N, CA, C and O atoms as a printed pandas DataFrame, in Angstrom:
     atom_number atom_name residue_name chain_id  residue_number  x_coord  y_coord  z_coord
0              1         N          UNK        A               1   55.215  -29.237  -29.021
1              2        CA          UNK        A               1   55.501  -29.255  -27.536
2              3         C          UNK        A               1   55.926  -30.537  -27.034
3              4         O          UNK        A               1   55.204  -31.525  -27.171
4              5         N          UNK        A               2   57.086  -30.594  -26.443
5              6        CA          UNK        A               2   57.610  -31.873  -25.972
6              7         C          UNK        A               2   57.669  -31.855  -24.496
7              8         O          UNK        A               2   58.362  -32.687  -23.911
8              9         N          UNK        A               3   56.981  -30.951  -23.844
9             10        CA          UNK        A               3   56.957  -30.924  -22.388
10            11         C          UNK        A               3   55.888  -31.743  -21.801
11            12         O          UNK        A               3   55.698  -31.672  -20.587
12            13         N          UNK        A               4   55.206  -32.472  -22.498
13            14        CA          UNK        A               4   54.161  -33.399  -21.836
14            15         C          UNK        A               4   52.796  -32.967  -21.569
15            16         O          UNK        A               4   51.990  -33.685  -20.977
16            17         N          UNK        A               5   52.513  -31.718  -22.032
17            18        CA          UNK        A               5   51.290  -31.058  -21.923
18            19         C          UNK        A               5   50.064  -31.848  -22.505
19            20         O          UNK        A               5   48.985  -31.926  -21.918
20            21         N          UNK        A               6   50.326  -32.398  -23.659
21            22        CA          UNK        A               6   49.303  -33.107  -24.367
22            23         C          UNK        A               6   49.392  -34.704  -24.266
23            24         O          UNK        A               6   48.707  -35.436  -24.981
24            25         N          UNK        A               7   50.333  -35.191  -23.276
25            26        CA          UNK        A               7   50.355  -36.703  -23.026
26            27         C          UNK        A               7   49.075  -37.099  -22.176
27            28         O          UNK        A               7   48.348  -36.256  -21.651
28            29         N          UNK        A               8   48.890  -38.363  -22.102
29            30        CA          UNK        A               8   47.803  -38.916  -21.280
30            31         C          UNK        A               8   47.708  -38.397  -19.858
31            32         O          UNK        A               8   46.620  -38.143  -19.340
32            33         N          UNK        A               9   48.810  -38.252  -19.272
33            34        CA          UNK        A               9   48.844  -37.583  -17.854
34            35         C          UNK        A               9   49.179  -36.201  -17.852
35            36         O          UNK        A               9   49.415  -35.668  -16.767
36            37         N          UNK        A              10   49.238  -35.509  -18.956
37            38        CA          UNK        A              10   49.497  -33.967  -19.006
38            39         C          UNK        A              10   48.439  -33.230  -18.715
39            40         O          UNK        A              10   47.368  -33.765  -18.429
40            41         N          UNK        A              11   48.587  -31.994  -18.748
41            42        CA          UNK        A              11   47.631  -31.005  -18.260
42            43         C          UNK        A              11   46.303  -30.970  -19.389
43            44         O          UNK        A              11   45.138  -30.768  -19.048
44            45         N          UNK        A              12   46.677  -31.169  -20.543
45            46        CA          UNK        A              12   45.641  -31.155  -21.651
46            47         C          UNK        A              12   45.814  -32.332  -22.553
47            48         O          UNK        A              12   46.373  -32.203  -23.643
48            49         N          UNK        A              13   45.326  -33.541  -22.108
49            50        CA          UNK        A              13   45.546  -34.717  -23.004
50            51         C          UNK        A              13   44.743  -34.703  -24.351
51            52         O          UNK        A              13   43.566  -34.352  -24.428
52            53         N          UNK        A              14   45.481  -35.106  -25.359
53            54        CA          UNK        A              14   45.011  -35.037  -26.870
54            55         C          UNK        A              14   45.101  -36.313  -27.455
55            56         O          UNK        A              14   46.135  -36.937  -27.215
56            57         N          UNK        A              15   44.259  -36.836  -28.160
57            58        CA          UNK        A              15   44.350  -38.076  -28.890
58            59         C          UNK        A              15   44.804  -39.254  -27.960
59            60         O          UNK        A              15   45.816  -39.907  -28.216
60            61         N          UNK        A              16   43.998  -39.501  -26.849
61            62        CA          UNK        A              16   44.273  -40.520  -25.971
62            63         C          UNK        A              16   44.324  -41.873  -26.560
63            64         O          UNK        A              16   44.973  -42.784  -26.047
64            65         N          UNK        A              17   43.624  -41.995  -27.655
65            66        CA          UNK        A              17   43.575  -43.395  -28.301
66            67         C          UNK        A              17   44.577  -43.525  -29.536
67            68         O          UNK        A              17   44.559  -44.526  -30.252
68            69         N          UNK        A              18   45.423  -42.496  -29.739
69            70        CA          UNK        A              18   46.448  -42.581  -30.681
70            71         C          UNK        A              18   46.127  -41.720  -31.877
71            72         O          UNK        A              18   47.011  -41.446  -32.689
72            73         N          UNK        A              19   44.939  -41.302  -32.007
73            74        CA          UNK        A              19   44.504  -40.490  -33.225
74            75         C          UNK        A              19   43.905  -41.176  -34.227
75            76         O          UNK        A              19   43.747  -42.395  -34.160
76            77         N          UNK        A              20   43.498  -40.413  -35.300
77            78        CA          UNK        A              20   42.667  -41.208  -36.326
78            79         C          UNK        A              20   43.603  -42.034  -37.365
79            80         O          UNK        A              20   43.153  -42.983  -38.007
80            81         N          UNK        A              21   44.715  -41.664  -37.454
81            82        CA          UNK        A              21   45.718  -42.385  -38.360
82            83         C          UNK        A              21   45.994  -43.788  -37.869
83            84         O          UNK        A              21   46.173  -44.707  -38.668
84            85         N          UNK        A              22   46.029  -43.965  -36.515
85            86        CA          UNK        A              22   46.257  -45.406  -36.061
86            87         C          UNK        A              22   45.100  -46.333  -36.324
87            88         O          UNK        A              22   45.223  -47.553  -36.218
88            89         N          UNK        A              23   43.969  -45.739  -36.668
89            90        CA          UNK        A              23   42.777  -46.594  -37.053
90            91         C          UNK        A              23   42.552  -46.541  -38.558
91            92         O          UNK        A              23   41.485  -46.918  -39.044
92            93         N          UNK        A              24   43.496  -46.102  -39.252
93            94        CA          UNK        A              24   43.518  -46.250  -40.894
94            95         C          UNK        A              24   42.706  -45.001  -41.382
95            96         O          UNK        A              24   42.542  -44.893  -42.597
96            97         N          UNK        A              25   42.218  -44.110  -40.604
97            98        CA          UNK        A              25   41.540  -42.909  -40.944
98            99         C          UNK        A              25   40.350  -43.154  -41.971
99           100         O          UNK        A              25   40.278  -42.487  -43.003
100          101         N          UNK        A              26   39.452  -44.103  -41.660
101          102        CA          UNK        A              26   38.375  -44.273  -42.595
102          103         C          UNK        A              26   37.572  -43.191  -42.857
103          104         O          UNK        A              26   37.064  -42.569  -41.923
104          105         N          UNK        A              27   37.362  -42.835  -44.176
105          106        CA          UNK        A              27   36.523  -41.784  -44.583
106          107         C          UNK        A              27   35.135  -41.900  -44.168
107          108         O          UNK        A              27   34.529  -42.956  -44.349
108          109         N          UNK        A              28   34.578  -40.868  -43.613
109          110        CA          UNK        A              28   33.186  -41.055  -43.095
110          111         C          UNK        A              28   32.946  -41.411  -41.752
111          112         O          UNK        A              28   32.040  -40.878  -41.112
112          113         N          UNK        A              29   33.778  -42.373  -41.220
113          114        CA          UNK        A              29   33.773  -42.950  -39.938
114          115         C          UNK        A              29   34.708  -42.226  -38.913
115          116         O          UNK        A              29   34.597  -42.503  -37.719
116          117         N          UNK        A              30   35.537  -41.395  -39.302
117          118        CA          UNK        A              30   36.383  -40.636  -38.497
118          119         C          UNK        A              30   35.735  -39.978  -37.493
119          120         O          UNK        A              30   36.108  -40.200  -36.340
120          121         N          UNK        A              31   34.763  -39.148  -37.710
121          122        CA          UNK        A              31   34.077  -38.428  -36.816
122          123         C          UNK        A              31   33.460  -39.219  -35.685
123          124         O          UNK        A              31   33.549  -38.931  -34.492
124          125         N          UNK        A              32   32.801  -40.288  -36.226
125          126        CA          UNK        A              32   32.034  -41.102  -35.306
126          127         C          UNK        A              32   33.065  -41.845  -34.293
127          128         O          UNK        A              32   32.732  -42.039  -33.123
128          129         N          UNK        A              33   34.320  -42.249  -34.786
129          130        CA          UNK        A              33   35.280  -42.805  -33.998
130          131         C          UNK        A              33   35.678  -41.969  -32.877
131          132         O          UNK        A              33   35.829  -42.407  -31.737
132          133         N          UNK        A              34   35.875  -40.536  -33.282
133          134        CA          UNK        A              34   36.401  -39.610  -32.174
134          135         C          UNK        A              34   35.268  -39.366  -31.106
135          136         O          UNK        A              34   35.544  -39.195  -29.919
136          137         N          UNK        A              35   34.036  -39.358  -31.569
137          138        CA          UNK        A              35   32.928  -39.221  -30.611
138          139         C          UNK        A              35   32.829  -40.507  -29.666
139          140         O          UNK        A              35   32.472  -40.422  -28.491
140          141         N          UNK        A              36   33.158  -41.630  -30.251
141          142        CA          UNK        A              36   33.048  -42.955  -29.476
142          143         C          UNK        A              36   34.222  -42.871  -28.353
143          144         O          UNK        A              36   34.031  -43.287  -27.211
144          145         N          UNK        A              37   35.385  -42.329  -28.751
145          146        CA          UNK        A              37   36.413  -42.282  -27.721
146          147         C          UNK        A              37   36.019  -41.383  -26.527
147          148         O          UNK        A              37   36.304  -41.711  -25.375
148          149         N          UNK        A              38   35.415  -40.340  -26.796
149          150        CA          UNK        A              38   34.867  -39.391  -25.804
150          151         C          UNK        A              38   33.889  -40.139  -24.833
151          152         O          UNK        A              38   33.996  -40.082  -23.608
152          153         N          UNK        A              39   32.903  -40.863  -25.515
153          154        CA          UNK        A              39   31.922  -41.663  -24.783
154          155         C          UNK        A              39   32.615  -42.646  -23.836
155          156         O          UNK        A              39   32.247  -42.756  -22.667
156          157         N          UNK        A              40   33.709  -43.419  -24.397
157          158        CA          UNK        A              40   34.468  -44.223  -23.567
158          159         C          UNK        A              40   35.058  -43.618  -22.382
159          160         O          UNK        A              40   34.964  -44.146  -21.274
160          161         N          UNK        A              41   35.682  -42.490  -22.602
161          162        CA          UNK        A              41   36.359  -41.806  -21.528
162          163         C          UNK        A              41   35.367  -41.340  -20.489
163          164         O          UNK        A              41   35.600  -41.562  -19.301
164          165         N          UNK        A              42   34.215  -40.673  -20.889
165          166        CA          UNK        A              42   33.167  -40.281  -19.968
166          167         C          UNK        A              42   32.600  -41.375  -19.120
167          168         O          UNK        A              42   32.243  -41.150  -17.963
168          169         N          UNK        A              43   32.511  -42.555  -19.675
169          170        CA          UNK        A              43   31.860  -43.620  -18.999
170          171         C          UNK        A              43   32.961  -44.561  -18.172
171          172         O          UNK        A              43   32.574  -45.526  -17.512
172          173         N          UNK        A              44   34.197  -44.239  -18.255
173          174        CA          UNK        A              44   35.335  -44.838  -17.612
174          175         C          UNK        A              44   35.659  -46.207  -18.240
175          176         O          UNK        A              44   36.136  -47.109  -17.552
176          177         N          UNK        A              45   35.381  -46.361  -19.617
177          178        CA          UNK        A              45   35.565  -47.642  -20.268
178          179         C          UNK        A              45   36.812  -47.578  -21.302
179          180         O          UNK        A              45   36.890  -48.358  -22.251
180          181         N          UNK        A              46   37.716  -46.646  -21.052
181          182        CA          UNK        A              46   38.749  -46.525  -22.162
182          183         C          UNK        A              46   40.015  -47.305  -21.750
183          184         O          UNK        A              46   41.083  -47.054  -22.309
184          185         N          UNK        A              47   39.924  -48.268  -20.764
185          186        CA          UNK        A              47   40.910  -49.165  -20.472
186          187         C          UNK        A              47   42.264  -48.475  -20.088
187          188         O          UNK        A              47   42.237  -47.609  -19.214
188          189         N          UNK        A              48   43.375  -48.790  -20.656
189          190        CA          UNK        A              48   44.817  -48.255  -20.453
190          191         C          UNK        A              48   44.870  -46.725  -20.665
191          192         O          UNK        A              48   45.605  -45.969  -20.028
192          193         N          UNK        A              49   43.903  -46.314  -21.748
193          194        CA          UNK        A              49   43.886  -44.801  -22.172
194          195         C          UNK        A              49   43.059  -43.984  -21.156
195          196         O          UNK        A              49   42.970  -42.767  -21.314
196          197         N          UNK        A              50   42.428  -44.618  -20.084
197          198        CA          UNK        A              50   41.385  -43.838  -19.370
198          199         C          UNK        A              50   42.078  -42.769  -18.625
199          200         O          UNK        A              50   43.116  -43.012  -18.008
200          201         N          UNK        A              51   41.507  -41.509  -18.660
201          202        CA          UNK        A              51   41.952  -40.465  -17.981
202          203         C          UNK        A              51   41.410  -40.343  -16.633
203          204         O          UNK        A              51   40.244  -40.663  -16.402
204          205         N          UNK        A              52   42.230  -39.875  -15.686
205          206        CA          UNK        A              52   41.852  -39.832  -14.167
206          207         C          UNK        A              52   40.598  -39.031  -13.995
207          208         O          UNK        A              52   39.666  -39.421  -13.291
208          209         N          UNK        A              53   40.598  -37.888  -14.664
209          210        CA          UNK        A              53   39.409  -37.056  -14.376
210          211         C          UNK        A              53   39.014  -36.451  -15.720
211          212         O          UNK        A              53   39.841  -35.821  -16.380
212          213         N          UNK        A              54   37.707  -36.643  -16.148
213          214        CA          UNK        A              54   37.288  -36.086  -17.469
214          215         C          UNK        A              54   35.811  -35.758  -17.165
215          216         O          UNK        A              54   35.019  -36.549  -16.653
216          217         N          UNK        A              55   35.545  -34.526  -17.534
217          218        CA          UNK        A              55   34.091  -33.963  -17.441
218          219         C          UNK        A              55   33.568  -33.684  -18.800
219          220         O          UNK        A              55   32.347  -33.646  -18.955
220          221         N          UNK        A              56   34.381  -33.482  -19.816
221          222        CA          UNK        A              56   34.009  -33.218  -21.081
222          223         C          UNK        A              56   35.005  -33.555  -22.014
223          224         O          UNK        A              56   36.157  -33.785  -21.646
224          225         N          UNK        A              57   34.608  -33.611  -23.365
225          226        CA          UNK        A              57   35.482  -33.989  -24.469
226          227         C          UNK        A              57   35.215  -33.162  -25.754
227          228         O          UNK        A              57   34.063  -32.766  -25.935
228          229         N          UNK        A              58   36.141  -32.879  -26.629
229          230        CA          UNK        A              58   35.883  -32.095  -27.694
230          231         C          UNK        A              58   36.372  -32.915  -29.045
231          232         O          UNK        A              58   37.458  -33.493  -29.084
232          233         N          UNK        A              59   35.560  -32.898  -30.004
233          234        CA          UNK        A              59   35.993  -33.518  -31.298
234          235         C          UNK        A              59   35.974  -32.404  -32.411
235          236         O          UNK        A              59   35.120  -31.518  -32.365
236          237         N          UNK        A              60   36.913  -32.451  -33.403
237          238        CA          UNK        A              60   36.935  -31.547  -34.452
238          239         C          UNK        A              60   37.249  -32.380  -35.741
239          240         O          UNK        A              60   38.269  -33.055  -35.878
240          241         N          UNK        A              61   36.291  -32.257  -36.632
241          242        CA          UNK        A              61   36.307  -33.010  -37.871
242          243         C          UNK        A              61   36.284  -32.085  -39.174
243          244         O          UNK        A              61   35.380  -31.259  -39.297
244          245         N          UNK        A              62   37.208  -32.212  -40.080
245          246        CA          UNK        A              62   37.125  -31.519  -41.386
246          247         C          UNK        A              62   37.213  -32.508  -42.507
247          248         O          UNK        A              62   37.922  -33.512  -42.445
248          249         N          UNK        A              63   36.439  -32.178  -43.572
249          250        CA          UNK        A              63   36.540  -32.991  -44.692
250          251         C          UNK        A              63   36.002  -32.204  -45.913
251          252         O          UNK        A              63   35.570  -31.055  -45.824
252          253         N          UNK        A              64   36.067  -32.955  -47.115
253          254        CA          UNK        A              64   35.528  -32.469  -48.332
254          255         C          UNK        A              64   36.543  -32.144  -49.311
255          256         O          UNK        A              64   37.680  -32.577  -49.123
256          257         N          UNK        A              65   36.292  -31.450  -50.316
257          258        CA          UNK        A              65   37.199  -31.018  -51.337
258          259         C          UNK        A              65   37.500  -29.535  -51.264
259          260         O          UNK        A              65   36.734  -28.815  -50.624
260          261         N          UNK        A              66   38.583  -29.016  -51.886
261          262        CA          UNK        A              66   38.791  -27.662  -51.701
262          263         C          UNK        A              66   37.728  -26.769  -52.168
263          264         O          UNK        A              66   37.178  -26.961  -53.253
264          265         N          UNK        A              67   37.416  -25.797  -51.390
265          266        CA          UNK        A              67   36.388  -24.775  -51.686
266          267         C          UNK        A              67   34.937  -25.476  -51.456
267          268         O          UNK        A              67   33.918  -24.892  -51.825
268          269         N          UNK        A              68   34.890  -26.673  -50.870
269          270        CA          UNK        A              68   33.590  -27.302  -50.559
270          271         C          UNK        A              68   33.816  -28.213  -49.148
271          272         O          UNK        A              68   33.411  -29.366  -48.997
272          273         N          UNK        A              69   34.386  -27.600  -48.388
273          274        CA          UNK        A              69   34.811  -28.172  -47.016
274          275         C          UNK        A              69   33.593  -28.122  -46.053
275          276         O          UNK        A              69   32.750  -27.224  -46.064
276          277         N          UNK        A              70   33.601  -29.165  -45.240
277          278        CA          UNK        A              70   32.694  -29.183  -44.105
278          279         C          UNK        A              70   33.428  -29.375  -42.782
279          280         O          UNK        A              70   34.294  -30.245  -42.680
280          281         N          UNK        A              71   33.094  -28.571  -41.761
281          282        CA          UNK        A              71   33.713  -28.642  -40.572
282          283         C          UNK        A              71   32.661  -28.926  -39.439
283          284         O          UNK        A              71   31.534  -28.443  -39.548
284          285         N          UNK        A              72   33.014  -29.730  -38.311
285          286        CA          UNK        A              72   32.120  -29.872  -37.327
286          287         C          UNK        A              72   32.946  -29.991  -36.015
287          288         O          UNK        A              72   33.927  -30.731  -35.957
288          289         N          UNK        A              73   32.535  -29.265  -34.994
289          290        CA          UNK        A              73   33.118  -29.361  -33.669
290          291         C          UNK        A              73   32.118  -29.829  -32.757
291          292         O          UNK        A              73   31.041  -29.234  -32.742
292          293         N          UNK        A              74   32.315  -30.844  -31.964
293          294        CA          UNK        A              74   31.365  -31.321  -30.987
294          295         C          UNK        A              74   31.962  -31.311  -29.522
295          296         O          UNK        A              74   33.036  -31.855  -29.265
296          297         N          UNK        A              75   31.221  -30.681  -28.616
297          298        CA          UNK        A              75   31.752  -30.864  -27.229
298          299         C          UNK        A              75   30.586  -31.728  -26.428
299          300         O          UNK        A              75   29.383  -31.467  -26.402
300          301         N          UNK        A              76   31.155  -32.641  -25.893
301          302        CA          UNK        A              76   30.255  -33.578  -25.145
302          303         C          UNK        A              76   30.825  -33.568  -23.697
303          304         O          UNK        A              76   32.028  -33.462  -23.459
304          305         N          UNK        A              77   29.861  -33.687  -22.759
305          306        CA          UNK        A              77   30.115  -33.518  -21.380
306          307         C          UNK        A              77   29.220  -34.122  -20.348
307          308         O          UNK        A              77   28.156  -34.532  -20.811
308          309         N          UNK        A              78   29.375  -34.264  -19.179
309          310        CA          UNK        A              78   28.516  -34.878  -18.129
310          311         C          UNK        A              78   27.579  -33.774  -17.789
311          312         O          UNK        A              78   27.933  -32.595  -17.788
312          313         N          UNK        A              79   26.269  -34.214  -17.476
313          314        CA          UNK        A              79   25.365  -33.114  -16.993
314          315         C          UNK        A              79   25.767  -32.669  -15.619
315          316         O          UNK        A              79   26.003  -33.429  -14.680
316          317         N          UNK        A              80   25.823  -31.317  -15.595
317          318        CA          UNK        A              80   26.127  -30.610  -14.250
318          319         C          UNK        A              80   27.569  -30.496  -14.054
319          320         O          UNK        A              80   28.005  -30.087  -12.978
320          321         N          UNK        A              81   28.341  -30.829  -15.014
321          322        CA          UNK        A              81   29.881  -30.655  -14.885
322          323         C          UNK        A              81   30.379  -29.474  -15.267
323          324         O          UNK        A              81   31.589  -29.261  -15.194
């Protein structure tokens, strides 16, 4: 989609920090890096990437070998949001 929906100022911002590949996609640390980005966003500390309004964030991580994969989805949000 090239209509801006997933851009920083779009309706559904995705990978506001540039995604895992821009950090070298370190095996084992990728999921932690995604959760840390959500933490920064929720606390208003994401600098130029900061979203104007954020109440919750979602991370999805998949890894492993064929037929032995592990997947995790984490939703992090503000209390009462």
